[in-house]
Short mmCIF file of C-alpha atoms in Angstrom, two decimals:
data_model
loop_
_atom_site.label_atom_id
_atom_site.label_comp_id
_atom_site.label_asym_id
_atom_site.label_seq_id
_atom_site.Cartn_x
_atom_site.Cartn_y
_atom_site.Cartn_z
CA UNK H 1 162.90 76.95 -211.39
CA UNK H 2 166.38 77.35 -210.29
CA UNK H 3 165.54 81.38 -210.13
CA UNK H 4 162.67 80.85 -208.17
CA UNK H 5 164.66 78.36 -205.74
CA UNK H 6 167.55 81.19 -204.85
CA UNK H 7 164.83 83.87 -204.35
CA UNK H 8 163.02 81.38 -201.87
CA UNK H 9 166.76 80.88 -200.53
CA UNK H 10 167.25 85.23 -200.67
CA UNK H 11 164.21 85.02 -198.54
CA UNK H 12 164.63 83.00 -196.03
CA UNK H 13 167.97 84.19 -195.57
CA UNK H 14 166.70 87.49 -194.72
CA UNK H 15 164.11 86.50 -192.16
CA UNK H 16 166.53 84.84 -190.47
CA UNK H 17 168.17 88.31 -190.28
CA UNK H 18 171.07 87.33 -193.17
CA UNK H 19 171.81 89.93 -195.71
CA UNK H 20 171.55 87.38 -198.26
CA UNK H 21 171.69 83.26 -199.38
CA UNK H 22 175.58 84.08 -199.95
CA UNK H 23 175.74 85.09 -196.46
CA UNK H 24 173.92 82.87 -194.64
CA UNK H 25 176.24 80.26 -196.27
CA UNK H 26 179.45 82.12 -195.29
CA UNK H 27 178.47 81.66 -191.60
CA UNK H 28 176.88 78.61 -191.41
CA UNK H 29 178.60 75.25 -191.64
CA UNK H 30 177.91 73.47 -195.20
CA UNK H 31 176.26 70.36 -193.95
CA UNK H 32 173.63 72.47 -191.94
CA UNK H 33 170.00 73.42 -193.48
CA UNK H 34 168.34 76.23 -191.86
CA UNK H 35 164.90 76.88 -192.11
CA UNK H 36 161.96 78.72 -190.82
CA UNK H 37 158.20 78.94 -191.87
CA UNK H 38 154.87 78.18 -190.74
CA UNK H 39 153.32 74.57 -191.62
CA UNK H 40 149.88 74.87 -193.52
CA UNK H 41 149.49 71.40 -194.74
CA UNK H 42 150.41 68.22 -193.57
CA UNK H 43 151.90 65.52 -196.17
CA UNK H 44 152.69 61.95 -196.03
CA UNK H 45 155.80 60.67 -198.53
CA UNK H 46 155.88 57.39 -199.89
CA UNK H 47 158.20 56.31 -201.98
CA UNK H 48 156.84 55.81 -206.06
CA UNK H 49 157.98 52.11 -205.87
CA UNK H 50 158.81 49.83 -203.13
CA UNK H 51 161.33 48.26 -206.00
CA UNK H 52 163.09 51.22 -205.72
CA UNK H 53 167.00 50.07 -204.53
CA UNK H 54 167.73 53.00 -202.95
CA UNK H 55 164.63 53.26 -200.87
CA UNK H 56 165.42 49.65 -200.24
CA UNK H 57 168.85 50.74 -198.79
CA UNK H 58 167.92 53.52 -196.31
CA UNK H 59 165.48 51.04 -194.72
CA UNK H 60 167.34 48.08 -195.28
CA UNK H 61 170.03 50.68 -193.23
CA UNK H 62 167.36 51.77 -190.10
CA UNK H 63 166.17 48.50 -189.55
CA UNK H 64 169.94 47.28 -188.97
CA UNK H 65 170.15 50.42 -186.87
CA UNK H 66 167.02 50.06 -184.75
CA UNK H 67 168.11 46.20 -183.98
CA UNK H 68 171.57 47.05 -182.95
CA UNK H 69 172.07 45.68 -179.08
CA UNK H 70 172.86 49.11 -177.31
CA UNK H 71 174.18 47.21 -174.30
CA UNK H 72 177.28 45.30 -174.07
CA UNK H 73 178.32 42.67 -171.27
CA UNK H 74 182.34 43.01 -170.07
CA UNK H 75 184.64 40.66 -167.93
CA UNK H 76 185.07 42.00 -165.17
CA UNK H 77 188.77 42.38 -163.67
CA UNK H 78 189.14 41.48 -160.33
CA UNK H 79 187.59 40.23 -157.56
CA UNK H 80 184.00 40.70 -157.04
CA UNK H 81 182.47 39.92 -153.89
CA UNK H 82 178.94 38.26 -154.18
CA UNK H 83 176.28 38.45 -151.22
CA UNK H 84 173.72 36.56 -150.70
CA UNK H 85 169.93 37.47 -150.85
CA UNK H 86 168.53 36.95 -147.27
CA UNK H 87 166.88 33.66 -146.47
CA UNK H 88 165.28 32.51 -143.52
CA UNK H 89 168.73 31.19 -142.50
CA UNK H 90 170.42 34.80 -142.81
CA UNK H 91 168.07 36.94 -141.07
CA UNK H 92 168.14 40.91 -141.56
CA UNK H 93 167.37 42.89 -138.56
CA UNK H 94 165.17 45.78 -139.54
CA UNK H 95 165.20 49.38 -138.35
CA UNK H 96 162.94 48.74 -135.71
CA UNK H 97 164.87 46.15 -133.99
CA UNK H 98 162.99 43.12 -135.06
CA UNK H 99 164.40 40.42 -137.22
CA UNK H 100 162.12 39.77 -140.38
CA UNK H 101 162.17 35.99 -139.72
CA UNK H 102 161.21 35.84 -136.71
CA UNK H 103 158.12 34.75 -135.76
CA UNK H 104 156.06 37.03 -133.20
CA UNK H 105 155.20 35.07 -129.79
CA UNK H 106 152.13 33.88 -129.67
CA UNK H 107 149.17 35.71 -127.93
CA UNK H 108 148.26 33.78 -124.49
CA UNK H 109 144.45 32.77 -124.47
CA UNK H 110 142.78 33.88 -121.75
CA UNK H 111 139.76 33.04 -119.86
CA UNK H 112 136.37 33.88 -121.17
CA UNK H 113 135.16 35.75 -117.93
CA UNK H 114 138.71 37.10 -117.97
CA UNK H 115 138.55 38.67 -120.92
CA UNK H 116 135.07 39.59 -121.00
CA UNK H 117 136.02 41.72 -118.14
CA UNK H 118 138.77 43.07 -119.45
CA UNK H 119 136.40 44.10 -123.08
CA UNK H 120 134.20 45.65 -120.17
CA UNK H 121 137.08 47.84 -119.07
CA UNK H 122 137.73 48.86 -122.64
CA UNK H 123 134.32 50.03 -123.18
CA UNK H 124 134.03 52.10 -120.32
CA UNK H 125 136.89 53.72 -121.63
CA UNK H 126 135.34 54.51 -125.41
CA UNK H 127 132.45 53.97 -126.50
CA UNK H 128 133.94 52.82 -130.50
CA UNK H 129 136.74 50.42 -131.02
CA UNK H 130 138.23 48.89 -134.16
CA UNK H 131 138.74 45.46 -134.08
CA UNK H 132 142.41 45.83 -134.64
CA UNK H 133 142.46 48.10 -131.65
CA UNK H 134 140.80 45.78 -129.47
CA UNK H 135 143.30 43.30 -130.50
CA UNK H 136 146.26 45.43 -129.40
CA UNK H 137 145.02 46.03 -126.41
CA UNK H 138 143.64 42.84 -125.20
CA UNK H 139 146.49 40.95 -126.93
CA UNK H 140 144.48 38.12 -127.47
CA UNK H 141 144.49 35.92 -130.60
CA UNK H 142 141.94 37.34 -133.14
CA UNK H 143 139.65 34.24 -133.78
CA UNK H 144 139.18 33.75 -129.81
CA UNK H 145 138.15 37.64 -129.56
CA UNK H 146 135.83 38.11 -132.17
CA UNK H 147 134.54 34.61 -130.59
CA UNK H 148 133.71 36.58 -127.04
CA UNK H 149 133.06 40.08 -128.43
CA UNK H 150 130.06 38.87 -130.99
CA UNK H 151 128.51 37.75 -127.63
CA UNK H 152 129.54 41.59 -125.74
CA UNK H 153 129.07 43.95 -128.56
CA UNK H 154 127.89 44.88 -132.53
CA UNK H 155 129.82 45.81 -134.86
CA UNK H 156 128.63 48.76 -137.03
CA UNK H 157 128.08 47.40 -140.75
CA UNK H 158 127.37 51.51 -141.98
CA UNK H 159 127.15 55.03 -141.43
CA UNK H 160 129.72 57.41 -139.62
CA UNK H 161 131.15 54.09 -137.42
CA UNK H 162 131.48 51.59 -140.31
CA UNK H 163 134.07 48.63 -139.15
CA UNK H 164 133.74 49.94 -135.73
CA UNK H 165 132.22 48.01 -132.04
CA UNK H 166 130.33 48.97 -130.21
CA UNK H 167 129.06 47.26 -126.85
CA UNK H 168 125.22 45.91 -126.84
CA UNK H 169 122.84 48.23 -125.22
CA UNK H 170 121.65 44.98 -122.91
CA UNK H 171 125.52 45.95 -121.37
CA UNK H 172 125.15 49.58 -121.85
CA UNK H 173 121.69 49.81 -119.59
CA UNK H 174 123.20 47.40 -117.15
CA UNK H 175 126.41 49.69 -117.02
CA UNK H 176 123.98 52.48 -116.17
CA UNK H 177 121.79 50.45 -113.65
CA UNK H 178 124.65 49.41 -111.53
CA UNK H 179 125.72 52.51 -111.30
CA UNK H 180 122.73 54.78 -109.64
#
């Protein structure tokens, strides 16, 4: 057996382009294991008894390693300087000038022929509007403008123009009547 275990090592020392075991060694360091080969068949090892004391040590030995605390915590010398997280009393001003605790004013209702006029205006303009549009524009609060444009115009529930208004062809023929 111990023939057939330096021919193996003969062999492998000469694929990995070594004249021989005895040279291999010379160059590399004793604690490293070189090998090469190609993997035919897979095998699981389990140890012949779980009383075994030595088996018992190496895993007694990596569960104390896997459960060492990798981290440590450290005074720290000198003085730190702590800042606050922002609150609504400490205001940060963002990039685009606006402070993020500020409130926005609030949108000035108008009156319903007022505004009615003014959604008249915007659909000469275009045809389609998103309601998020119209609320830019009109700068109106949103519950008081979908109040007034349910009775001016549909909004399109599918197709090309999903989520988009679109005035009520009542309006659209009397558009086109006043004007000839």
């Amino acid at each position: 057996a111990a023939a057939a275990a330096a021919a193996a090592r003969d062999r492998a020392a000469r694929a990995a382009g070594f004249e021989s075991a005895a040279a291999a060694a010379a160059i590399l360091p004793p604690d490293e294991f070189v090998l090469e080969g190609v993997v035919s068949e897979k095998f699981d090892v389990r140890p012949a008894s779980l009383a075994d004391a030595a088996y018992r040590q190496v895993s007694l030995r990596r569960m104390e390693e896997a459960t060492k605390k990798t981290r440590v915590v450290g005074d720290v010398k000198g003085v730190q300087r702590v800042v606050p997280l922002p609150t609504a009393r400490n205001v940060v001003k963002r990039l685009d000038g606006t402070e993020e605790g500020a409130k926005k004013p609030r949108a000035e209702r108008l009156e319903k022929d007022a505004l009615e006029n003014k959604l008249m205006g915007l659909f000469e303009r275009r045809n389609l509007w998103t309601f998020k549009q119209l609320v830019e524009e009109t700068k109106q609060p949103a519950v008081w403008l979908k109040e007034v444009l349910a009775e001016l115009a549909v909004l399109n529930r599918r197709g090309p123009n999903t989520g988009m208004w679109t005035l009520k062809d009542m309006y659209k023929r009397k558009g086109a009547a006043d004007a000839k």
